[in-house]
């Protein structure tokens, strides 16, 4: 073999090795588990976030973990809320999910196979379920097993544009307002291209009304999806009538924007909208008017709203679940949640820290939020809730705009998702 | 036997400095081809074969996988929603492709004479093609939505509100197609523009001397000379329009209902919202077969209308 050939072969081997390395790097990347170097464990933490401020807050929490456990570092990886679930599924199918995963209560059943049951480990990590609001603690259980430790929760609320109410001489909502009060306010506030209310045909946005007007949700007594039950159909019809009959809300469009109704409210085009307390800080930052908060107006069945929230769980592929739980204990610990509350980022799942959320900026929301929490009911969740949500949103546009009858719409979704 | 006849001796490569095939060139060629070949294998061929295999399985992202044979194909063929999705894709292709060709050819013809500011027009018309589609979709959404610019113009001029373009199933597809034409004509315009520049001026002059008017010159000189560019543009536009995803995804999310849901959007939903990779792969294969068929037909038909110089 000549020197030239040897050099050629060496080059070929080097090229092949480089290619193999590059491919391997593509394949493993973020990695599900943890890597240990110099006795320090680094764990991937997958979580959604919607703004730079939110990312900063999570990174701050990640530093709190390292401050408390110097041998532990979190590698925070994030994407938008909708993309998070797509990415999680894709990573999980390749056995490549992060160690610590953000878990939303609605979606917990659909990813339960991915998560480690925590019940036997909680005490060891110093986490006591009694310190948390019972509704959200329970909402993160699937088949009686605790799959995540909550950090925030909240019922859906009514946000209102207090300036528009005053200008129109309409009394602002109180904690004891009724659906009749809501309708007359919406009618008074609809004029000149502006509307009293903004709807969006998501199942989450309809449920508070079906609970308050009809005392029913989208699930039957056995916990199965039953969108065609009488009370729910009537509630959805009432909701659609706000657009088609009463015309107090604008027509909706098919869009992939997650919060078009909220955006319309922030822009000042609609005087009221239903959304969660987790949006309040963003809304107050962006709105050019005074934002008020009230519970859902009470109907024949009272004033109710579903309580949902989020927490952190440990993936089945995590090599060191105990260390991951140590980190979660800090992320959801009193100091961590105190920090998130002071930032206005999350209404704390720990009862002792809740007062910190009502900083001067959010003090006005206190009565409305506490009233809503008091009457909150656990959010419905089925294994395919994400699919139900998507189909509801997709076909709901035609129903809300009056192009398809409400019973036909609900039948369609029930048949496809039931 | 003819096979045993030795081949005539080939002239030694060394005898032809600067040309011919050298011993060892094969290896060098392999070396040069290796990056693109490995890319093709890793990111095209293996996934293609993989997706064919997956299409024979009930393959949830999480949970147990099960061999189902042709069940996914049969189920899709009998699914009314998939029929609608295929019809939507077909409507998009049938309306979008001719519109795109007409608009891009028209504008290319308009700026083809040596008019003042020709480069600027080219640049302006090309901008939408290189602007991120999501940004375009956001702007078009603002134009289309109730209370948006189009609606306001309707109110001012006609005194009635405009249709709810993105919320009305009779208008949504038209809205998606219009935005797509605006977004996509720039690329073909450049192709046509380059093709027009390559037509020798002498041909037009000769035709003029023979008494051909502008219309006749267009039909008998410009179009035949431009036919290779048009063939290329048609093939590429047809393939990309069968694969349309971003416009309906960003503008209407496939709605209202399934009025603007196309095959790739449906594939995405089945795979990554409903986590059914088996069905998603099957849709991919349906699409692959349709595109192969249509492209093959175009190549077969090109002899009738494409004129090459040779």
XYZ file of C-alpha atoms in Angstrom:
728
model
C 0.000 0.000 0.000
C 1.462 3.329 -1.023
C 1.643 6.313 1.271
C -0.818 8.101 -1.019
C -3.384 5.319 -0.686
C -2.951 5.213 3.069
C -3.502 8.956 3.240
C -6.588 8.635 1.051
C -7.999 5.870 3.236
C -7.258 7.865 6.368
C -9.066 10.829 4.890
C -12.026 8.658 3.928
C -12.203 7.191 7.443
C -11.976 10.675 8.957
C -14.748 11.926 6.661
C -16.949 8.954 7.527
C -16.300 9.473 11.240
C -17.180 13.180 10.980
C -20.388 12.353 9.159
C -21.300 9.694 11.712
C -20.644 12.145 14.534
C -22.770 14.794 12.869
C -25.616 12.331 12.388
C -25.299 11.118 15.966
C -25.418 14.713 17.171
C -28.612 15.282 15.160
C -30.096 12.163 16.677
C -29.464 12.613 20.354
C -29.295 16.406 20.776
C -31.183 17.623 23.876
C -31.486 14.156 25.261
C -34.044 12.700 27.574
C -31.888 12.124 30.528
C -29.105 13.735 32.370
C -25.385 13.864 31.846
C -22.884 13.911 34.618
C -19.630 15.790 34.304
C -17.415 16.795 37.229
C -19.990 15.325 39.600
C -22.626 17.773 38.382
C -25.914 16.545 36.963
C -27.539 18.442 34.118
C -31.168 17.722 33.382
C -33.293 18.834 30.455
C -36.394 20.729 31.550
C -39.065 20.971 28.824
C -41.658 23.671 29.362
C -43.794 26.008 27.264
C -43.594 29.786 27.454
C -45.209 32.680 25.646
C -42.881 35.655 26.141
C -39.308 36.610 26.924
C -40.395 37.748 30.369
C -41.759 34.272 31.002
C -38.532 32.628 29.812
C -36.571 34.911 32.146
C -38.801 33.888 35.042
C -38.266 30.181 34.356
C -34.520 30.680 34.006
C -34.531 32.463 37.347
C -36.248 29.441 38.896
C -33.682 27.194 37.271
C -30.938 29.202 39.009
C -32.807 28.808 42.306
C -32.554 25.042 41.820
C -28.778 25.217 41.326
C -28.423 27.597 44.280
C -30.128 25.072 46.533
C -28.519 21.973 44.985
C -25.096 23.007 43.611
C -24.640 19.564 42.009
C -27.803 20.038 39.936
C -28.310 22.206 36.850
C -31.344 22.458 34.612
C -31.131 22.891 30.867
C -34.309 24.878 30.131
C -35.789 24.126 26.700
C -38.931 25.867 25.633
C -41.454 26.384 22.833
C -44.884 27.975 22.481
C -47.780 26.255 24.239
C -49.237 24.587 21.120
C -45.852 23.560 19.743
C -44.829 22.161 23.126
C -47.296 19.274 22.874
C -46.348 18.461 19.302
C -42.667 18.509 20.163
C -43.183 16.474 23.332
C -45.000 13.738 21.420
C -42.318 13.669 18.738
C -39.506 13.528 21.297
C -41.276 10.946 23.427
C -41.819 8.654 20.444
C -38.047 8.688 19.980
C -37.458 8.092 23.714
C -35.894 11.527 23.878
C -38.146 13.593 26.164
C -36.561 15.847 28.792
C -36.281 14.794 32.440
C -38.665 17.380 33.859
C -41.798 18.065 31.840
C -44.424 20.803 32.043
C -47.857 19.177 32.482
C -51.188 20.935 32.022
C -54.134 19.438 33.885
C -56.328 19.176 30.754
C -53.637 17.240 28.943
C -52.372 15.092 31.830
C -54.460 12.028 30.821
C -53.124 12.114 27.267
C -49.476 12.018 28.369
C -49.878 9.892 31.504
C -47.906 7.031 29.907
C -44.911 9.336 29.675
C -44.813 10.249 33.349
C -43.488 8.631 36.523
C -46.127 8.262 39.308
C -44.866 10.430 42.157
C -46.923 9.268 45.183
C -44.193 7.159 46.826
C -41.460 9.727 46.250
C -43.149 12.964 47.364
C -42.515 12.672 51.092
C -38.811 11.994 50.481
C -38.528 15.245 48.539
C -40.362 17.208 51.234
C -43.466 17.864 49.112
C -46.765 17.791 51.017
C -49.977 17.806 48.970
C -51.807 19.524 51.832
C -49.890 22.762 51.129
C -51.519 23.042 47.700
C -54.992 23.999 46.583
C -56.869 20.675 46.578
C -58.576 21.237 43.204
C -55.342 21.588 41.246
C -53.522 18.924 43.278
C -56.277 16.513 42.253
C -56.417 17.779 38.659
C -52.869 16.519 38.115
C -53.799 12.975 39.112
C -54.660 10.311 36.563
C -56.320 7.092 37.786
C -55.602 8.163 41.352
C -51.858 8.574 40.758
C -50.118 11.919 41.239
C -48.277 12.610 37.982
C -47.148 16.186 38.536
C -46.648 18.787 41.259
C -48.686 21.937 40.483
C -47.281 25.447 40.334
C -50.286 27.471 39.214
C -54.011 27.176 38.755
C -57.058 29.241 38.160
C -60.652 29.315 37.009
C -61.672 31.159 33.851
C -62.799 34.703 34.630
C -64.491 37.629 32.978
C -62.081 40.466 32.076
C -63.797 43.778 31.397
C -62.809 47.165 30.037
C -63.688 49.365 33.019
C -63.216 52.583 31.009
C -65.809 51.559 28.420
C -68.292 50.630 31.148
C -67.883 54.070 32.742
C -68.111 55.952 29.437
C -71.336 54.118 28.559
C -72.755 54.675 32.071
C -73.084 50.910 32.600
C -72.506 49.614 36.149
C -69.290 47.554 36.317
C -69.670 43.829 37.080
C -69.660 42.752 40.727
C -69.022 39.357 42.263
C -72.780 38.813 42.372
C -73.730 39.847 38.846
C -76.047 37.711 36.766
C -76.306 36.561 33.178
C -79.079 39.156 32.708
C -76.685 41.888 33.899
C -74.097 40.546 31.463
C -76.502 40.579 28.508
C -77.772 44.100 29.175
C -74.190 45.386 29.614
C -73.129 43.656 26.398
C -76.034 45.226 24.520
C -75.306 48.712 25.905
C -71.652 48.412 24.983
C -72.255 47.261 21.394
C -72.225 50.218 19.032
C -70.155 51.924 16.359
C -68.171 48.864 15.288
C -67.315 47.957 18.897
C -68.818 45.005 20.676
C -69.795 44.167 24.218
C -68.197 40.730 24.232
C -65.773 38.653 22.183
C -66.403 34.935 21.751
C -64.167 32.241 20.466
C -65.572 28.779 19.819
C -63.246 26.775 22.038
C -64.659 24.164 24.328
C -62.852 25.825 27.254
C -64.592 29.141 26.579
C -68.037 27.494 26.438
C -67.760 25.362 29.592
C -68.086 28.215 32.163
C -71.393 29.185 30.518
C -72.697 25.612 30.359
C -71.795 25.128 34.042
C -73.456 28.374 35.113
C -76.527 28.284 32.842
C -77.278 24.559 32.737
C -75.194 23.013 35.507
C -73.612 20.646 33.004
C -70.300 20.179 31.243
C -69.200 18.274 28.141
C -68.708 14.976 30.003
C -71.430 12.644 31.287
C -71.612 11.103 34.763
C -69.243 8.304 33.692
C -66.607 10.842 32.684
C -67.077 10.176 28.954
C -67.367 12.875 26.331
C -71.054 13.584 25.623
C -71.316 16.850 23.750
C -74.840 16.106 22.579
C -76.439 16.046 26.061
C -79.338 18.453 26.304
C -77.956 21.018 28.749
C -74.673 21.354 26.900
C -76.374 21.772 23.506
C -78.588 24.528 24.959
C -75.577 26.310 26.446
C -73.667 26.217 23.154
C -76.789 27.488 21.359
C -76.981 30.379 23.844
C -73.302 31.107 23.225
C -73.742 31.112 19.424
C -76.818 33.329 19.756
C -74.611 36.064 21.227
C -73.191 36.406 17.695
C -76.058 35.411 15.406
C -79.190 36.579 17.277
C -78.202 39.224 19.834
C -75.227 40.447 17.801
C -73.389 41.596 20.926
C -70.226 39.780 19.784
C -68.515 39.937 16.372
C -68.446 37.047 13.940
C -65.466 34.781 14.404
C -62.863 33.713 11.879
C -61.045 30.438 11.380
C -57.516 31.098 12.582
C -54.569 29.435 14.243
C -54.223 32.400 16.607
C -54.671 30.864 20.068
C -56.355 33.895 21.646
C -58.174 36.011 19.035
C -60.968 37.003 21.444
C -58.457 38.176 24.033
C -56.577 40.159 21.363
C -59.797 41.841 20.317
C -60.394 42.761 23.978
C -56.859 44.149 24.375
C -57.292 46.203 21.195
C -60.405 47.768 22.759
C -62.777 46.276 20.157
C -64.686 44.152 22.677
C -65.553 45.275 26.200
C -65.588 41.832 27.844
C -63.857 38.502 27.352
C -63.459 35.221 29.233
C -59.910 34.007 29.936
C -57.649 32.751 32.706
C -55.765 34.601 35.464
C -52.458 33.506 33.851
C -53.201 36.027 31.087
C -53.856 38.940 33.427
C -50.340 40.341 33.656
C -49.938 40.268 29.862
C -53.336 41.895 29.416
C -52.570 44.668 31.895
C -49.222 45.304 30.218
C -50.762 45.697 26.790
C -54.215 47.212 27.368
C -54.529 50.991 27.178
C -57.432 50.989 29.632
C -58.274 49.874 33.155
C -58.852 46.123 33.210
C -61.418 44.748 35.654
C -61.907 41.152 36.740
C -65.185 39.487 37.694
C -66.359 35.902 38.096
C -68.576 34.377 35.387
C -72.079 35.917 35.815
C -74.435 33.599 37.630
C -77.126 31.785 35.704
C -79.790 29.305 36.783
C -77.084 27.046 38.231
C -74.983 29.713 39.902
C -71.610 31.096 38.872
C -69.153 28.356 38.015
C -66.030 27.910 36.025
C -63.651 25.037 35.466
C -60.364 25.125 37.358
C -57.295 24.183 35.398
C -53.616 24.582 36.051
C -50.180 23.226 35.409
C -47.286 21.583 37.141
C -44.139 19.588 36.593
C -43.747 15.837 36.209
C -40.866 13.454 35.576
C -40.531 11.543 32.328
C -40.227 7.752 32.305
C -36.924 8.093 30.444
C -35.290 10.195 33.169
C -32.324 8.226 34.570
C -32.477 9.874 37.985
C -36.107 10.561 39.003
C -35.152 11.327 42.622
C -32.868 14.169 41.597
C -35.525 15.433 39.168
C -38.027 15.534 42.033
C -35.509 17.484 44.153
C -35.485 20.080 41.379
C -39.281 20.070 41.131
C -39.470 20.578 44.902
C -37.583 23.844 44.394
C -39.520 24.869 41.258
C -42.816 24.407 43.089
C -41.476 25.238 46.555
C -42.605 28.180 48.700
C -39.765 30.468 47.512
C -40.205 29.505 43.868
C -43.937 30.082 43.844
C -43.525 33.267 45.909
C -41.208 34.553 43.169
C -43.624 33.605 40.350
C -46.506 35.178 42.267
C -44.636 38.447 42.846
C -43.870 38.561 39.131
C -47.593 38.116 38.491
C -46.659 35.138 36.300
C -48.687 32.423 37.966
C -51.424 32.345 40.559
C -49.689 30.020 43.050
C -50.922 26.494 43.565
C -49.574 26.759 47.153
C -52.257 28.355 49.290
C -49.778 30.138 51.603
C -48.221 32.070 48.706
C -51.454 33.172 47.003
C -51.618 36.586 48.663
C -48.308 37.551 47.045
C -49.976 37.421 43.615
C -52.296 40.305 44.491
C -49.487 42.820 44.327
C -50.679 46.432 43.988
C -50.928 45.912 40.231
C -53.300 42.962 40.463
C -55.073 43.946 43.693
C -58.236 44.778 41.742
C -58.542 41.172 40.664
C -58.682 39.801 44.203
C -62.431 39.740 44.847
C -63.297 38.421 41.411
C -60.655 35.714 41.424
C -61.336 34.525 44.971
C -65.068 34.354 44.234
C -64.372 32.341 41.079
C -62.016 29.961 42.898
C -64.610 29.372 45.588
C -67.146 28.160 43.001
C -64.665 26.485 40.664
C -65.124 22.886 39.577
C -62.402 20.535 38.296
C -61.800 20.888 34.578
C -62.985 18.024 32.399
C -60.216 15.959 30.896
C -60.326 12.965 28.605
C -57.470 11.099 27.054
C -58.085 12.772 23.691
C -58.941 16.226 25.046
C -56.521 17.888 22.664
C -58.342 16.350 19.709
C -61.734 17.383 21.129
C -60.450 20.913 21.628
C -59.134 21.117 18.080
C -62.274 19.722 16.436
C -64.506 21.970 18.556
C -62.542 25.026 17.504
C -62.427 23.950 13.860
C -66.144 23.251 13.369
C -67.328 25.769 15.962
C -66.570 28.705 13.665
C -69.430 27.700 11.347
C -71.810 27.150 14.276
C -71.035 30.470 15.942
C -71.364 32.328 12.629
C -74.721 30.621 12.012
C -73.629 28.583 8.986
C -74.277 25.262 10.698
C -76.844 24.376 13.358
C -75.481 23.885 16.862
C -76.808 20.286 17.246
C -75.244 19.321 13.891
C -71.951 20.883 14.923
C -71.867 19.065 18.259
C -72.847 15.792 16.552
C -69.958 16.158 14.142
C -67.409 16.713 16.903
C -68.890 13.957 19.074
C -68.758 11.463 16.202
C -65.173 12.260 15.362
C -63.831 12.472 18.897
C -66.259 10.426 21.010
C -21.174 -15.870 -27.695
C -21.012 -12.182 -28.027
C -20.532 -11.714 -24.309
C -17.152 -13.485 -24.395
C -15.752 -11.222 -27.080
C -13.084 -9.133 -25.418
C -13.673 -5.427 -25.480
C -11.422 -3.439 -27.752
C -8.485 -2.036 -25.853
C -9.263 1.428 -24.549
C -6.696 4.124 -25.107
C -4.652 4.700 -21.994
C -5.862 7.611 -19.998
C -2.335 8.908 -19.641
C -2.300 9.473 -23.377
C -4.964 12.166 -23.021
C -3.711 14.863 -20.749
C -6.560 16.909 -19.287
C -9.313 14.507 -20.336
C -10.595 10.936 -20.267
C -11.259 8.593 -17.394
C -8.435 7.942 -14.930
C -8.020 4.867 -12.758
C -9.278 5.775 -9.349
C -11.651 8.451 -10.632
C -14.550 6.286 -9.517
C -13.395 6.558 -5.922
C -12.925 10.299 -6.207
C -16.383 10.580 -7.717
C -17.770 8.519 -4.851
C -16.016 10.836 -2.418
C -17.560 13.907 -3.998
C -20.961 12.262 -4.183
C -20.818 10.982 -0.599
C -22.188 14.087 1.175
C -25.209 14.527 -1.069
C -25.795 10.783 -1.365
C -25.722 10.319 2.396
C -28.043 13.320 2.734
C -30.413 11.789 0.200
C -30.277 8.402 1.899
C -30.649 9.725 5.442
C -33.236 12.403 4.902
C -35.144 11.210 1.831
C -34.879 7.546 0.916
C -34.780 5.954 4.378
C -37.630 8.132 5.737
C -39.594 7.376 2.551
C -39.244 3.636 3.012
C -39.815 4.083 6.756
C -43.056 5.945 6.158
C -44.232 3.207 3.796
C -43.589 0.679 6.548
C -45.372 2.848 9.135
C -48.395 3.192 6.842
C -49.095 -0.532 7.355
C -49.286 -0.084 11.129
C -51.634 1.480 13.651
C -48.792 3.571 15.061
C -49.695 5.868 17.939
C -46.899 8.171 19.071
C -47.282 6.837 22.595
C -48.410 3.286 23.150
C -48.479 -0.078 21.397
C -47.954 -0.404 17.635
C -49.986 -2.950 15.672
C -49.650 -4.292 12.118
C -52.884 -3.586 10.239
C -51.902 -4.253 6.627
C -53.842 -2.087 4.185
C -56.407 -0.984 6.765
C -55.133 2.616 6.872
C -55.422 2.919 3.085
C -58.932 1.425 3.040
C -60.102 3.574 5.952
C -58.859 6.765 4.342
C -60.473 5.910 1.024
C -63.830 5.466 2.739
C -63.498 8.537 4.989
C -65.749 11.415 3.830
C -63.470 13.945 5.528
C -60.465 12.691 3.586
C -62.532 12.938 0.387
C -63.247 16.560 1.237
C -59.574 17.180 2.012
C -58.531 15.709 -1.354
C -61.181 17.792 -3.109
C -59.900 20.932 -1.332
C -56.361 20.164 -2.478
C -57.557 19.597 -6.024
C -59.571 22.836 -6.036
C -56.526 24.694 -4.756
C -54.292 23.217 -7.477
C -56.793 23.695 -10.307
C -57.469 27.336 -9.426
C -54.082 28.369 -8.078
C -51.740 27.012 -10.771
C -53.374 28.721 -13.815
C -53.821 31.943 -11.803
C -50.193 31.886 -10.754
C -48.997 31.247 -14.324
C -51.231 33.952 -15.819
C -50.284 36.587 -13.235
C -46.553 35.839 -13.323
C -46.471 35.640 -17.140
C -48.500 38.839 -17.456
C -46.170 40.755 -15.159
C -43.061 39.277 -16.782
C -44.349 40.410 -20.184
C -45.147 43.833 -18.799
C -41.641 44.414 -17.454
C -39.878 42.566 -20.278
C -39.361 45.552 -22.625
C -36.541 47.758 -21.520
C -38.826 49.955 -19.440
C -37.526 52.431 -16.901
C -37.180 50.974 -13.416
C -37.395 47.389 -14.648
C -35.029 46.111 -11.963
C -37.045 47.855 -9.285
C -40.285 46.225 -10.489
C -38.614 42.845 -10.499
C -37.443 43.412 -6.941
C -40.848 44.640 -5.770
C -42.689 41.717 -7.337
C -40.197 39.249 -5.905
C -40.373 40.564 -2.335
C -43.511 38.585 -1.303
C -41.813 35.350 -2.362
C -38.892 35.861 -0.003
C -40.900 37.345 2.884
C -41.668 34.768 5.577
C -45.043 33.247 4.838
C -46.189 33.557 8.447
C -45.636 37.332 8.375
C -47.554 37.563 5.099
C -50.376 35.500 6.538
C -50.621 37.778 9.577
C -50.940 40.845 7.361
C -53.518 39.176 5.124
C -55.459 38.071 8.185
C -55.705 41.723 9.258
C -56.924 42.633 5.779
C -59.504 39.851 5.607
C -61.009 39.875 9.080
C -64.310 41.595 9.915
C -63.489 45.232 10.622
C -60.253 44.861 8.631
C -59.103 46.974 5.696
C -61.175 45.155 3.053
C -64.283 45.277 5.238
C -63.793 48.978 5.882
C -63.361 49.638 2.157
C -66.605 47.761 1.469
C -68.425 49.815 4.103
C -67.080 53.080 2.700
C -67.739 52.338 -0.970
C -70.747 50.007 -1.002
C -72.238 50.698 2.405
C -72.421 46.969 3.250
C -69.970 44.866 5.200
C -67.630 42.579 3.262
C -68.110 38.822 3.540
C -66.412 37.193 6.534
C -63.654 35.812 4.298
C -61.953 33.653 6.913
C -65.071 32.620 8.835
C -67.350 31.722 5.921
C -66.891 28.346 4.251
C -67.943 29.797 0.881
C -65.104 32.312 0.894
C -62.284 30.807 2.913
C -60.684 28.805 0.070
C -60.839 31.808 -2.270
C -59.136 33.900 0.415
C -56.369 31.311 0.818
C -55.850 31.056 -2.958
C -55.699 34.824 -3.434
C -53.092 35.180 -0.706
C -51.111 32.265 -2.178
C -51.081 33.827 -5.652
C -49.814 37.096 -4.199
C -47.185 35.231 -2.222
C -46.040 32.910 -4.995
C -46.114 34.665 -8.376
C -42.706 36.353 -7.962
C -40.684 33.172 -8.450
C -42.323 32.198 -11.736
C -42.191 35.826 -12.847
C -38.408 35.736 -12.558
C -38.270 32.424 -14.458
C -40.437 33.861 -17.259
C -38.561 37.123 -17.223
C -35.261 35.305 -17.754
C -36.881 33.167 -20.475
C -38.187 36.250 -22.278
C -34.764 37.896 -22.127
C -33.276 34.831 -23.808
C -35.525 35.106 -26.886
C -33.410 36.696 -29.618
C -34.733 40.087 -30.635
C -34.041 39.151 -34.275
C -36.912 36.631 -34.224
C -39.391 39.345 -33.322
C -37.915 41.658 -35.923
C -38.127 38.966 -38.620
C -41.735 38.242 -37.688
C -42.525 41.975 -37.808
C -41.030 42.265 -41.265
C -43.198 39.302 -42.322
C -46.189 41.362 -41.196
C -46.981 39.686 -37.848
C -48.783 41.969 -35.380
C -48.047 42.005 -31.621
C -50.670 39.352 -30.827
C -49.447 37.037 -33.581
C -45.838 37.538 -32.472
C -46.870 36.604 -28.923
C -48.646 33.382 -30.011
C -46.206 32.289 -32.682
C -42.853 33.484 -31.381
C -42.893 34.359 -27.686
C -45.006 31.485 -26.348
C -43.233 28.664 -28.248
C -39.826 30.084 -27.335
C -40.957 30.417 -23.709
C -42.472 26.922 -23.541
C -39.458 25.273 -21.790
C -39.641 27.916 -19.042
C -43.391 27.420 -18.828
C -42.968 23.666 -18.591
C -40.502 24.062 -15.737
C -42.773 26.572 -13.984
C -45.838 24.349 -14.394
C -44.104 21.262 -13.003
C -42.668 23.063 -9.984
C -45.850 25.016 -9.240
C -48.025 21.926 -9.523
C -45.812 19.960 -7.144
C -45.623 22.740 -4.559
C -49.326 23.486 -4.778
C -50.222 19.839 -4.104
C -48.031 20.194 -1.019
C -49.606 23.458 0.154
C -49.514 23.730 3.949
C -48.419 27.059 5.376
C -51.061 29.306 3.806
C -54.120 27.408 5.097
C -52.337 26.603 8.365
C -51.420 30.217 9.110
C -54.488 31.893 7.677
C -57.444 29.646 8.584
C -55.958 26.628 10.390
C -57.834 24.535 7.806
C -61.213 25.937 8.836
C -63.961 26.827 9.039
C -64.759 23.151 9.511
C -62.539 21.507 6.916
C -63.209 24.084 4.189
C -59.513 24.861 3.643
C -57.899 21.707 5.018
C -55.417 20.373 2.475
C -53.700 16.997 2.317
C -50.461 18.065 4.000
C -52.334 19.975 6.696
C -54.476 16.872 7.278
C -51.308 14.773 7.403
C -49.847 17.121 10.018
C -52.999 16.979 12.127
C -53.270 13.188 11.989
C -49.614 12.799 12.864
C -48.955 15.541 15.369
C -52.297 16.538 16.866
C -54.030 13.186 16.898
C -50.718 11.327 17.176
C -51.693 8.723 14.571
C -48.498 8.255 12.580
C -49.871 5.293 10.590
C -52.666 7.329 9.038
C -50.353 10.317 8.559
C -47.860 8.167 6.626
C -50.655 6.743 4.506
C -51.796 10.268 3.576
C -48.176 11.047 2.687
C -48.099 8.075 0.346
C -51.394 9.033 -1.298
C -49.945 12.475 -1.918
C -46.678 11.033 -3.200
C -48.522 8.811 -5.672
C -50.745 11.657 -6.901
C -47.753 13.964 -7.435
C -45.776 11.236 -9.225
C -48.736 10.509 -11.487
C -49.427 14.145 -12.358
C -45.743 14.875 -12.966
C -45.371 11.780 -15.160
C -48.427 12.840 -17.200
C -46.926 16.275 -17.677
C -43.658 14.822 -18.930
C -45.594 12.591 -21.319
C -47.627 15.532 -22.574
C -44.700 17.931 -22.977
C -43.912 16.700 -26.511
C -47.138 18.291 -27.706
C -46.380 21.820 -26.625
C -42.828 22.298 -25.379
C -40.361 23.428 -28.034
C -36.681 22.985 -27.375
C -34.129 24.773 -29.512
C -32.283 21.707 -30.761
